[in-house]
Coordinates of C-alpha atoms in Angstrom, one line a residue:
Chain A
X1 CA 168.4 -151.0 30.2
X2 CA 167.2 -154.1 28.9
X3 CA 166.9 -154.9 24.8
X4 CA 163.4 -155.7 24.4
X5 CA 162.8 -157.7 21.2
X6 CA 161.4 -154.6 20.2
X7 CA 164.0 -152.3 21.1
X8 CA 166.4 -154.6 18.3
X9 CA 163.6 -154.4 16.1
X10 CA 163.5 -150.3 16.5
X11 CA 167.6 -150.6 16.3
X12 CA 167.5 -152.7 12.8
X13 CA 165.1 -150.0 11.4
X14 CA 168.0 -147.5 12.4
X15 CA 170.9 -148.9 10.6
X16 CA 171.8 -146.9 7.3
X17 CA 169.4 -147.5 4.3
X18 CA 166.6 -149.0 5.8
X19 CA 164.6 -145.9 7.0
X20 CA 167.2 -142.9 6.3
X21 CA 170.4 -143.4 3.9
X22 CA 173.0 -142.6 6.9
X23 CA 170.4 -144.2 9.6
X24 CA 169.7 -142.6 12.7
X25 CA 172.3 -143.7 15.0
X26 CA 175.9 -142.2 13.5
X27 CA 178.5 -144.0 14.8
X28 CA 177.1 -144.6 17.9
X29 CA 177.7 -148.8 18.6
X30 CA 175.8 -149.1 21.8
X31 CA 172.1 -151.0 22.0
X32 CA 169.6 -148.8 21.9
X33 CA 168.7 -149.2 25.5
X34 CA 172.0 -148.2 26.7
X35 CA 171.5 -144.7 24.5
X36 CA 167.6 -144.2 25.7
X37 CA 169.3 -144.6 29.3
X38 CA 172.1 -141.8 28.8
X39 CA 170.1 -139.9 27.3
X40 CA 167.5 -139.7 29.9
X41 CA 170.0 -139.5 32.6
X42 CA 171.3 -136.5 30.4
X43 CA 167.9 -135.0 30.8
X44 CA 167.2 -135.6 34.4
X45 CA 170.6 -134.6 35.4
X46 CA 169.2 -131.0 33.4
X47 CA 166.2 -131.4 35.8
X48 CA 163.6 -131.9 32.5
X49 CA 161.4 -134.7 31.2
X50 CA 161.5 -135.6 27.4
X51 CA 157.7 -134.2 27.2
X52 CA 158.7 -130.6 28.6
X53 CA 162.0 -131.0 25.7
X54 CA 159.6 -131.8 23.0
X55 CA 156.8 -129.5 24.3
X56 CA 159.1 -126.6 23.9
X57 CA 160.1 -127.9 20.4
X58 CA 156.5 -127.9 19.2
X59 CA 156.5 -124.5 20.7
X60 CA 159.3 -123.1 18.5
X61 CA 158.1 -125.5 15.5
X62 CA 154.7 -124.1 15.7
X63 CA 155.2 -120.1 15.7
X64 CA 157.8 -120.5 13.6
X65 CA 155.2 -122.0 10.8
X66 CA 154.2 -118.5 10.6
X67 CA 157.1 -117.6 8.7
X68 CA 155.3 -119.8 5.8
X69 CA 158.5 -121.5 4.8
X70 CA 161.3 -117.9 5.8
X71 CA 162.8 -117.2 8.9
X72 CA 160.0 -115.6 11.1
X73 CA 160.9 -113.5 14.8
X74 CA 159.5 -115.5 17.9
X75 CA 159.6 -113.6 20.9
X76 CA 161.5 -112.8 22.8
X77 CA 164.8 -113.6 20.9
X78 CA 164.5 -116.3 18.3
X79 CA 164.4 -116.1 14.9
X80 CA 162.5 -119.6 13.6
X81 CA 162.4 -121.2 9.8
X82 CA 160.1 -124.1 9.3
X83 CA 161.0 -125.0 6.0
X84 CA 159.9 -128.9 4.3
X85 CA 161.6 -131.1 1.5
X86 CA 159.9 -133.6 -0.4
X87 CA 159.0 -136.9 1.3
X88 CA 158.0 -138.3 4.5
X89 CA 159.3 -140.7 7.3
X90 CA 158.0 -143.6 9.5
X91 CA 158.8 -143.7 13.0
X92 CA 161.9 -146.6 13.9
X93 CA 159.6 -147.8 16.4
X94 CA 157.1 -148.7 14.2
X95 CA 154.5 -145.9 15.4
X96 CA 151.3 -145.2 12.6
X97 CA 151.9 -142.5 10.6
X98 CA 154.5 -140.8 9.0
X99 CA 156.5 -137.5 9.5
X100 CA 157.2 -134.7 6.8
X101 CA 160.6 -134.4 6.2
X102 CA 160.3 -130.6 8.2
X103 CA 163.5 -128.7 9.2
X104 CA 162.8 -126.4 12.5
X105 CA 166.1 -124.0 12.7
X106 CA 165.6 -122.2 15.6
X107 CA 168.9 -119.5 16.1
X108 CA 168.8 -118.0 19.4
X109 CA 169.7 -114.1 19.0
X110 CA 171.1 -113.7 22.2
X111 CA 173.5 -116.5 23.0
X112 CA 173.8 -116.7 19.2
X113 CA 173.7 -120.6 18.9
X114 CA 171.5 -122.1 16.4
X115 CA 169.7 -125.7 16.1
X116 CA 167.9 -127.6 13.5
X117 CA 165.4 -130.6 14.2
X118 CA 162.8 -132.2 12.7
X119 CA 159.3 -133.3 12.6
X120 CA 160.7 -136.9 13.1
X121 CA 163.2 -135.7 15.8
X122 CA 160.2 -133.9 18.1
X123 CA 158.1 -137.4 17.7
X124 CA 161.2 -139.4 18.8
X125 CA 161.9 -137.0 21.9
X126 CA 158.5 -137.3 22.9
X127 CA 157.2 -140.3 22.5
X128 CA 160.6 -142.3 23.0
X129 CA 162.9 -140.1 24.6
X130 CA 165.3 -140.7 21.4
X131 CA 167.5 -138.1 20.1
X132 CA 169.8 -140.1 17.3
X133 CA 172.8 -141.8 18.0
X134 CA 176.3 -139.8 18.5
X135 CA 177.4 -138.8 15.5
X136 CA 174.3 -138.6 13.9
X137 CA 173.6 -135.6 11.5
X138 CA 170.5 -135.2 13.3
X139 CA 171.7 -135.9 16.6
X140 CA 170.5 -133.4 19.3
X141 CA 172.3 -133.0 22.2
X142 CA 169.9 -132.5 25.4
X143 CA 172.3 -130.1 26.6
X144 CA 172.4 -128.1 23.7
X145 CA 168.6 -128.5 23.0
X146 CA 167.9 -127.2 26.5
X147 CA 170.6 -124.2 26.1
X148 CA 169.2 -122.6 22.6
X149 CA 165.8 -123.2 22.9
X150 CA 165.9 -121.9 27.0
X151 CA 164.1 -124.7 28.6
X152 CA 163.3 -124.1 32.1
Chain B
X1 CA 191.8 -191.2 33.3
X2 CA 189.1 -189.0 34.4
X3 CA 190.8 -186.4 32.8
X4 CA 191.8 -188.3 29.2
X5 CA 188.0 -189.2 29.1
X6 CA 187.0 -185.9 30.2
X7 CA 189.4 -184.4 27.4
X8 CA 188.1 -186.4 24.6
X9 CA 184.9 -186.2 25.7
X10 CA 185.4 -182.3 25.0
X11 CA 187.1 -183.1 21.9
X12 CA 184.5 -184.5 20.6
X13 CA 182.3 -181.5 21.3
X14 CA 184.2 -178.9 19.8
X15 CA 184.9 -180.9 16.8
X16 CA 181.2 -182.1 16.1
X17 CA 180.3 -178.2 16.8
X18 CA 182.9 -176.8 14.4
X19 CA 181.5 -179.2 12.2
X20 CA 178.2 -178.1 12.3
X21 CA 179.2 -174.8 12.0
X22 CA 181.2 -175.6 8.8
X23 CA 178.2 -177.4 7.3
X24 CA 176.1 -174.5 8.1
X25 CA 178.1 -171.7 6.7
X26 CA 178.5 -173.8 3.6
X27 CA 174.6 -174.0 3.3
X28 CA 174.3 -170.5 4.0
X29 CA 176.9 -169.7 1.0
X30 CA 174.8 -171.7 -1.4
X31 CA 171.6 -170.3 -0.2
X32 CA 173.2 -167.4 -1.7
X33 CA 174.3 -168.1 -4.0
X34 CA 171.2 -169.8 -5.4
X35 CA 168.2 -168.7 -3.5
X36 CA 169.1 -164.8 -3.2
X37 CA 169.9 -165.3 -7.3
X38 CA 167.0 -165.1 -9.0
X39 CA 168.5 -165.0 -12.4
X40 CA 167.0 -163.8 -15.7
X41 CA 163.5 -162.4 -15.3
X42 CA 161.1 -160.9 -17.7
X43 CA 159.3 -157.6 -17.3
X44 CA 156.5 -157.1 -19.6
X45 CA 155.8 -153.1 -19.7
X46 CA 152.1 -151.7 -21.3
X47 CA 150.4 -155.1 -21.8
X48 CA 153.8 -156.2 -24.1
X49 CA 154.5 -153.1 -25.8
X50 CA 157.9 -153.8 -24.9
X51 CA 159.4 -156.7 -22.8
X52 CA 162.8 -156.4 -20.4
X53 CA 165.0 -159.6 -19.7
X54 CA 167.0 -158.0 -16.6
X55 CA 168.6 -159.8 -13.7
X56 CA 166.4 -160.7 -10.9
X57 CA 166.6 -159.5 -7.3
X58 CA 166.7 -155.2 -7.4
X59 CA 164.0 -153.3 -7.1
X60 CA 162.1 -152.2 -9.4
X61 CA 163.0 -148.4 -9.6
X62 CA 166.7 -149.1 -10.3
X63 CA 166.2 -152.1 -12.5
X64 CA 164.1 -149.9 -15.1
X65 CA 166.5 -147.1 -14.8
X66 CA 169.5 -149.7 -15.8
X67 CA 167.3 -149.8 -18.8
X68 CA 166.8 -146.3 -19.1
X69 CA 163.1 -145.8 -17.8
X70 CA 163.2 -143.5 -15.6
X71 CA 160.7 -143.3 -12.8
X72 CA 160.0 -139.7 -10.9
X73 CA 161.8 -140.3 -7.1
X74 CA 163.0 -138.0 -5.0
X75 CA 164.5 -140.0 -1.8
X76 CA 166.8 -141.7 -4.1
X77 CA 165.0 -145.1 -3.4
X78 CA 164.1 -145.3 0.5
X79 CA 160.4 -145.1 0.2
X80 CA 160.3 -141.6 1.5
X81 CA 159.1 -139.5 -1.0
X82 CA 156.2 -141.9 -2.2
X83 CA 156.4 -140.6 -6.0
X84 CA 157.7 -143.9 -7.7
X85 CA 154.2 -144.7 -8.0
X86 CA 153.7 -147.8 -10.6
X87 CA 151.2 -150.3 -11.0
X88 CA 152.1 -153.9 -11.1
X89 CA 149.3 -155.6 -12.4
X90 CA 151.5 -159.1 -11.9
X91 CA 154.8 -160.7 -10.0
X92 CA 155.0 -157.8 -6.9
X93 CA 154.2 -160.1 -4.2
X94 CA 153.0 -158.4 -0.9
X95 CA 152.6 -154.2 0.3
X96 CA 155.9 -154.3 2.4
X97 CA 155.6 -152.1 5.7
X98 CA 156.9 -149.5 3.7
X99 CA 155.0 -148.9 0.9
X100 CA 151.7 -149.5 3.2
X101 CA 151.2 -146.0 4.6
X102 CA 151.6 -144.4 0.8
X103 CA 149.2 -146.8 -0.9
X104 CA 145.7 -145.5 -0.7
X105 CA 142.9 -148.2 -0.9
X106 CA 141.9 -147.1 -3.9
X107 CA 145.3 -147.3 -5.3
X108 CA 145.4 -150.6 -3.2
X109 CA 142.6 -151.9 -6.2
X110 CA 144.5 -150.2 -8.8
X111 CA 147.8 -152.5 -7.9
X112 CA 149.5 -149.3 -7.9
X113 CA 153.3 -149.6 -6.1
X114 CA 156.2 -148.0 -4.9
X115 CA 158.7 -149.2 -7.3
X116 CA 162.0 -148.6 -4.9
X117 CA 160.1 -151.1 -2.8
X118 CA 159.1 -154.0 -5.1
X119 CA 161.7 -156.6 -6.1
X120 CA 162.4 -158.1 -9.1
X121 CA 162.3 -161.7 -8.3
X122 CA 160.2 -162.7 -10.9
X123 CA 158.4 -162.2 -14.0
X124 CA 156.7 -158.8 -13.8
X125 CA 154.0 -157.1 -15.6
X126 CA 153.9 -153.3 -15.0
X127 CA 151.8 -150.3 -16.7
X128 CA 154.4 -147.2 -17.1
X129 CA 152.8 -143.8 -18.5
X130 CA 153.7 -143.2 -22.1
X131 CA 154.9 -139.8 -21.0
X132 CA 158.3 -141.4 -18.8
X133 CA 159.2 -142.8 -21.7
X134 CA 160.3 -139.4 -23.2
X135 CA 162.8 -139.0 -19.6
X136 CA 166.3 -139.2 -20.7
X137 CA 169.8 -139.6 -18.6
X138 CA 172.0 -136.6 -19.6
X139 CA 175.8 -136.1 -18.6
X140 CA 176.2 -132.3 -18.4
X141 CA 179.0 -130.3 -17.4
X142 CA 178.8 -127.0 -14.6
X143 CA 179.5 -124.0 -16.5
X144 CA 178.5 -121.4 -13.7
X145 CA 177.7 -121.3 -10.3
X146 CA 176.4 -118.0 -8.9
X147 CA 175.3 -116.9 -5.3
X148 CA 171.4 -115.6 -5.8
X149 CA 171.4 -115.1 -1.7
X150 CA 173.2 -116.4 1.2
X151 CA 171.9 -119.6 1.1
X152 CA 170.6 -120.0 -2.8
X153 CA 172.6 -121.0 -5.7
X154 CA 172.0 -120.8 -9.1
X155 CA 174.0 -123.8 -11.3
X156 CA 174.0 -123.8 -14.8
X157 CA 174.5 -127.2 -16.6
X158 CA 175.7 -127.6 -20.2
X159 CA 174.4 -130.7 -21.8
X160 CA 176.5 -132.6 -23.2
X161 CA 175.1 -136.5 -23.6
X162 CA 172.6 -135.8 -25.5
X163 CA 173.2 -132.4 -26.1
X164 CA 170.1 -130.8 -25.6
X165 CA 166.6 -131.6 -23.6
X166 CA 162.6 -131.0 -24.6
X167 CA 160.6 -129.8 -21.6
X168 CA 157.8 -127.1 -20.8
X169 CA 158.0 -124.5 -18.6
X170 CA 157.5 -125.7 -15.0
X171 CA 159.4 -129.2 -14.9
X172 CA 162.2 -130.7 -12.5
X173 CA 165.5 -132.8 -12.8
X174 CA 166.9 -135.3 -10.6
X175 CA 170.5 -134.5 -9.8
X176 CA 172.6 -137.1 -9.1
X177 CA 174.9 -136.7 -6.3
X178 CA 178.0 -138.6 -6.4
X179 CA 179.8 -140.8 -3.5
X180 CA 181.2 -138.6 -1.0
X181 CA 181.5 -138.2 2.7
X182 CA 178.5 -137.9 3.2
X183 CA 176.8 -140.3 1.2
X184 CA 179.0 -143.5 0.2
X185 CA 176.7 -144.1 -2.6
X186 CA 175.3 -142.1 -4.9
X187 CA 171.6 -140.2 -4.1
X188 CA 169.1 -137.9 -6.8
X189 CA 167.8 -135.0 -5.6
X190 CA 164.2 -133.2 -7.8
X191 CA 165.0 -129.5 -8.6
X192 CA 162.9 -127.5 -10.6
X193 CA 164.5 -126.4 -13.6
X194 CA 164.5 -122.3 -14.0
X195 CA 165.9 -121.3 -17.7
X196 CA 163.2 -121.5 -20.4
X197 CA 162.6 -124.5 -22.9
X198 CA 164.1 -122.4 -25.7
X199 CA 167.9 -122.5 -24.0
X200 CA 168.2 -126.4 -24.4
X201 CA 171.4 -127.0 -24.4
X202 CA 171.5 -125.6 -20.9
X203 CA 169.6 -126.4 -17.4
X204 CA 169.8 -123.8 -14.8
X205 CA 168.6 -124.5 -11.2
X206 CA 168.2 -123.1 -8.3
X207 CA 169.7 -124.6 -5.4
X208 CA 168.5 -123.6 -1.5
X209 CA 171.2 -125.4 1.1
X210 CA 169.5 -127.2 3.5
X211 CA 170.3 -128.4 7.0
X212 CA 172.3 -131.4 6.7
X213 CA 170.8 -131.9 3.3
X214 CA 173.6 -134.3 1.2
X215 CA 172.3 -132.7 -2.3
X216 CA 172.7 -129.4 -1.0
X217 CA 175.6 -129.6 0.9
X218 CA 177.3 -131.1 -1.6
X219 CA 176.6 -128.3 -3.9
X220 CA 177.3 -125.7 -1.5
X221 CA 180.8 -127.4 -0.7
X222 CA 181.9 -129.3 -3.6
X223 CA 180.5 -128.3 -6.9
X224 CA 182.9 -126.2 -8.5
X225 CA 182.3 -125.2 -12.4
X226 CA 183.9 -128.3 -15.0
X227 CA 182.5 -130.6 -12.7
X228 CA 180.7 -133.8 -14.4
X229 CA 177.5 -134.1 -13.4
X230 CA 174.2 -136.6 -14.2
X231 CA 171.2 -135.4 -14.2
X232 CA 167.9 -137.3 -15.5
X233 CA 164.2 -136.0 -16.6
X234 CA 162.1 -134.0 -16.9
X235 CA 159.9 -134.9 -14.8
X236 CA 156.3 -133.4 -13.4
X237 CA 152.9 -131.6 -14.3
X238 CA 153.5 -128.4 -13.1
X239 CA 152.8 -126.5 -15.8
X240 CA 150.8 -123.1 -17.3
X241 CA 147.5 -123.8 -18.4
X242 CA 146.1 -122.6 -21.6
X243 CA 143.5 -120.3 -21.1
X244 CA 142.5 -116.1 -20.9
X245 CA 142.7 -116.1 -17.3
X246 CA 144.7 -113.4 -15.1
X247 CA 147.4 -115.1 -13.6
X248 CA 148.8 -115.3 -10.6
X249 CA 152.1 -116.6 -9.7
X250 CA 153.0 -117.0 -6.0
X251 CA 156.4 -118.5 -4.8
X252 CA 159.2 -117.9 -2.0
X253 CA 163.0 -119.5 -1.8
X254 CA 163.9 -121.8 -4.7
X255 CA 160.4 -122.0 -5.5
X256 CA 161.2 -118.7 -8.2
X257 CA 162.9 -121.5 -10.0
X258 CA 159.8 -123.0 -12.2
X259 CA 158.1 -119.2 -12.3
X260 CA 160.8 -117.8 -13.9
X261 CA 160.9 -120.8 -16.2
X262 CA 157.2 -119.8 -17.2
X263 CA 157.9 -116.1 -17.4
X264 CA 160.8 -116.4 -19.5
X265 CA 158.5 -118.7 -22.2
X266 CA 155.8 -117.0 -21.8
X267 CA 158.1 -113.5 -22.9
X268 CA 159.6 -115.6 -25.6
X269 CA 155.8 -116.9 -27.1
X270 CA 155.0 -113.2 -26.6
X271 CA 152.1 -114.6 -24.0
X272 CA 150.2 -111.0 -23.1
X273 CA 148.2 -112.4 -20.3
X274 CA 147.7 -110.1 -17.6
X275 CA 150.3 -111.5 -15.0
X276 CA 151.0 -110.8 -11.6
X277 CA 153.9 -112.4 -9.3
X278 CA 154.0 -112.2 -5.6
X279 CA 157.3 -113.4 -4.1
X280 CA 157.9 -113.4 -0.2
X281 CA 161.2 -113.2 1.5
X282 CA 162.4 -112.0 4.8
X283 CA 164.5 -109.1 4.4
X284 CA 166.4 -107.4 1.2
X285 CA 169.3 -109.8 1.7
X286 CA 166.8 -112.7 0.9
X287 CA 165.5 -111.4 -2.7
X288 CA 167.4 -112.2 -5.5
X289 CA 166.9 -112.1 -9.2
X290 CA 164.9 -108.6 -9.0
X291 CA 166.4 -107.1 -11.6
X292 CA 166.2 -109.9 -14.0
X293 CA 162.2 -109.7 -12.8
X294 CA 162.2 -105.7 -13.8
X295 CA 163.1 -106.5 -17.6
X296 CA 160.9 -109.2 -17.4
X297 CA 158.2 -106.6 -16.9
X298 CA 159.4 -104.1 -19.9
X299 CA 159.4 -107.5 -22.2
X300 CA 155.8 -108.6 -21.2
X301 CA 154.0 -105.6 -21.0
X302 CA 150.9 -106.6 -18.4
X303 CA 153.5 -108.4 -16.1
X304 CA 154.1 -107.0 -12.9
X305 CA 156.3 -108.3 -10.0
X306 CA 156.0 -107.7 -6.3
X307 CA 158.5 -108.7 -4.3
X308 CA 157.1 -108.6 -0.4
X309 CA 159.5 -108.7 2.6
X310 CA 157.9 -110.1 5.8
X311 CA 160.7 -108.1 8.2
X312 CA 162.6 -106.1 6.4
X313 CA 165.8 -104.4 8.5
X314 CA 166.1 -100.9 8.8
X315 CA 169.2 -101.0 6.5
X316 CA 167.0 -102.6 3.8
X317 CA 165.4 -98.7 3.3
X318 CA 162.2 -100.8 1.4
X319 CA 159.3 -98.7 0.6
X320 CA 158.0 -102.0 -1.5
X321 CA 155.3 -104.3 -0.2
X322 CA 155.4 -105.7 3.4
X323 CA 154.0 -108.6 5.3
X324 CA 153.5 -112.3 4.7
X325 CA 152.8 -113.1 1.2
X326 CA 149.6 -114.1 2.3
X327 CA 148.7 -110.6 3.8
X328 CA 149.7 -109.0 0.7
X329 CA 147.7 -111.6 -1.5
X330 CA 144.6 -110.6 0.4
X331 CA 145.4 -106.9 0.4
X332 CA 145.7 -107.4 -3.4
X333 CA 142.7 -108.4 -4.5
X334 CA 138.7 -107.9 -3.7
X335 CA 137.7 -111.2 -5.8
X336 CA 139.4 -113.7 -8.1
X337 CA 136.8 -114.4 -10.2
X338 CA 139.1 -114.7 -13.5
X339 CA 142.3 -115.7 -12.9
X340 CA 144.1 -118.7 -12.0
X341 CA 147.1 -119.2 -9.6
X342 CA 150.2 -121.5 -9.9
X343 CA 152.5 -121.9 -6.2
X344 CA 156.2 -123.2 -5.8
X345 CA 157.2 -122.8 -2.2
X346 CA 156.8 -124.7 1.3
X347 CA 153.8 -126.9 2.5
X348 CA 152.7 -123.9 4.6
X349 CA 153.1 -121.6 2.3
X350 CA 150.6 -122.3 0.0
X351 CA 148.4 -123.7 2.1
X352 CA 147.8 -120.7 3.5
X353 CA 147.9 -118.9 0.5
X354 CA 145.2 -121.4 -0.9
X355 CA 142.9 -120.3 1.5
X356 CA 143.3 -116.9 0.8
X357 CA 142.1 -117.8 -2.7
X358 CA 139.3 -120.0 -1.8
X359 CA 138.2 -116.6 0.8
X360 CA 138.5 -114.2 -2.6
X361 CA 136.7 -116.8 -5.0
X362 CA 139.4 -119.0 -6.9
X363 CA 138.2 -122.6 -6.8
X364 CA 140.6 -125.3 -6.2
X365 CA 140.7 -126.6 -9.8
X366 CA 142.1 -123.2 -11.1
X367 CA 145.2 -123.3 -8.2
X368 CA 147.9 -125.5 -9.4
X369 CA 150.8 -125.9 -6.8
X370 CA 154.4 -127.7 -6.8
X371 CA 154.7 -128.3 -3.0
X372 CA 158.1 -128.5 -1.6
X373 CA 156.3 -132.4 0.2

């Protein structure tokens, strides 16, 4: 994929200690094109859009504010905390607004695999198709997204 | 000959390019070296209550914390947590993209900044509250570390530089979390401090890991007891109000911490008001400190404590209250008409339980919250 002007702009606002102290790329070196691309080849090839991966995300994020800050059951086999620390984030591509820092962990009783993303993450997934750079703390893998939260 | 003109031709290139380059890079290094150096600068703090000569070109937050001011921040400095609030009546040059969405309009007029974000690149006049003054750095030393849960820690801190520390009931601390792999620089985390004002040569917190957190992973996998540790504060509002109201104390997860600093003072100053704390957790293996909570109530006499479990496990055997702390608030009480309420817990938590209040008749200015945002 090409690197727009913006796309660098959106990879400067990545690097460590301009939005996030570790940034949101990891050790990942490639542009940011080149990770939007395998990532959304990782999707497809899962036969899923970014929307329908975010969608579910809300999903989970949403029953699980329920809980009001403690683990909460979601049918039919999840057990969801939505739990916040202080502060808030702007989006690396500039988007209005700003994101609570919000941890979804969603743990999936049955396959017993558990996953944790944020408000920042779902808003990056849908709107971008971004899922952090490998090695990323945050970095969600669509595979694994797709696996523990049962995205069909 | 083509090929001797050809080659000096391309001599001539490369060397009038390298020296280009050369000329550029020692520009550049100057530029540096002189531009980027802003040298001595002035900060005049309170309308010239006290003037700072500091070296130009950091920002603002850590420049007055080199001098021992000490602004509240919670991200450690990356315009985040929006509470290094200062106004900069002079020398702050433009909002940066940053600091825009945390800047009200009003607070626009007020010249009111986020100090991580403002460089010190020139004279400076800044209006600090009288009351940051009082926050103090303090090297302490971990003398206990003690699971409360599977995921909450309690770590107790002996003060040793300066030995002791003044607060009231219901403050925070910012821990400072040294280099290490997952942070090559050092970061402060807030945490609300839970012993009373009356132990103060010691701070006890309580610390709830979270996911991929670098405070809280570093204190779940590296703190051990010995360990030096900086802390600086204290720091907040949250605090009991004087009055004859009932009170009612709501909180989940760490947010026991600044409750059970309040209880404990309030036991101490023999504080009789009627008193009623609701804590929710999940299941028996997410309570902790209930039997500290149950001598609570024999040393304050119209205290009472109810711990509420929101799915409690078969194993649990609870015959206590159940349901979302919210469900039990409402169950609790027909009207509110004389008490006041004070919430440490998540965003969602007390929003909701605020609008069980509101429902029962407790207006907003008796409801005083420390949200986990």
């Amino acid at each position: 994929m090409k690197q727009t002007v913006q796309m660098q702009k959106a990879q400067e606002r990545m690097a460590p200690g301009v939005i996030t102290r570790d940034g949101l790329l990891g050790s990942d070196r490639r542009p940011l094109g080149d990770i939007l691309l395998a990532d959304d080849a990782a999707v497809k090839a899962l036969d899923l859009d970014h929307q329908a991966v975010a969608a579910r995300m809300i999903e989970l994020r949403d029953a699980g504010m329920a809980g009001l800050g403690e683990f909460i059951d979601v049918a039919p086999h999840y057990e969801v905390r939505v739990d916040t620390v202080r502060g808030k984030l702007p989006c690396p591509f500039a988007d209005p607004g700003m994101f609570p820092k919000t941890n979804v962990t969603v743990r999936n009783r049955r396959t017993g695999r558990e996953i944790t993303f944020t408000d920042l993450n779902i808003h990056l997934v849908q709107a971008h198709g971004f899922y952090e750079g490998k090695g990323c703390a945050f970095r969600l893998e669509p595979k694994d997204l797709a696996e523990v939260l049962e995205i069909a | 000959m083509f090929t001797s003109a050809f080659l000096r031709e391309f001599l001539i290139g490369v060397g009038t390019a390298t020296g280009i380059a050369a000329v550029l890079a020692i520009v550049m290094a100057i530029a540096d070296a002189t531009i980027g150096n802003y040298g001595k600068v002035k900060v005049s703090i309170n309308h010239g209550a006290r003037e700072l000569t500091v070296d130009g070109g950091r920002p603002l937050l850590s420049t007055l914390m080199g001098e021992g001011i000490f602004i509240p921040s919670a991200c450690g400095g990356k315009g985040s947590c929006g509470l290094c609030k200062l106004r900069v009546t002079d020398g702050a040059g433009e909002y940066s993209t940053v600091e825009q969405p945390w800047i009200t309009e009003t607070e626009r007029g007020q010249q009111m900044r986020l100090s991580c974000q403002v460089k010190v690149k020139r004279d400076m006049r800044i209006l600090v509250p009288e009351e940051l003054f009082s926050i103090r750095e303090y090297k302490t030393e971990v003398v206990s570390i003690r699971d409360l849960t599977y995921d909450i820690k309690e770590v107790t801190l002996a003060l040793k530089d300066p030995p002791e520390m003044e607060f009231r009931p219901g403050r925070y601390v910012q821990f400072v979390v040294p280099a290490y792999e997952l942070t090559p620089e050092p970061v402060y985390r807030a945490f609300s401090v839970s012993s009373p004002p009356s132990s103060r040569n010691t701070i006890e917190l309580e610390i709830r890991l979270v996911p991929n957190g670098i405070c809280t992973t570093y204190v779940f996998s590296h703190l051990k007891i010995g360990d030096a540790v900086t802390i600086n504060g204290p720091y907040g509002d949250f605090s009991l109000r004087d009055s004859d109201r009932d009170i009612v104390f709501v909180a989940g997860g760490s947010g026991m911490a600044p409750i059970k600093s309040m209880l404990l003072d309030m036991a101490e100053k023999r504080i009789a008001r009627k008193t009623t704390y609701f804590f929710g957790a999940r299941a028996v293996r997410d309570l902790f400190l209930v039997e500290e909570m149950r001598t609570l109530e024999k040393r304050l006499p119209n205290f009472t404590f109810v711990p509420a479990l929101s799915s409690p496990l078969p194993e649990d055997k609870w015959d206590g209250e159940t349901g979302l702390i919210t469900e039990v608030l409402a169950r609790h009480y027909e009207r509110m008409d004389n008490h006041e309420a004070y919430l440490c817990g998540s965003p969602g938590m007390i929003d909701a339980a605020i609008k069980v209040f509101k429902a029962k008749g407790l207006p907003d200015e008796l409801t005083f919250f420390d949200k986990f945002s």
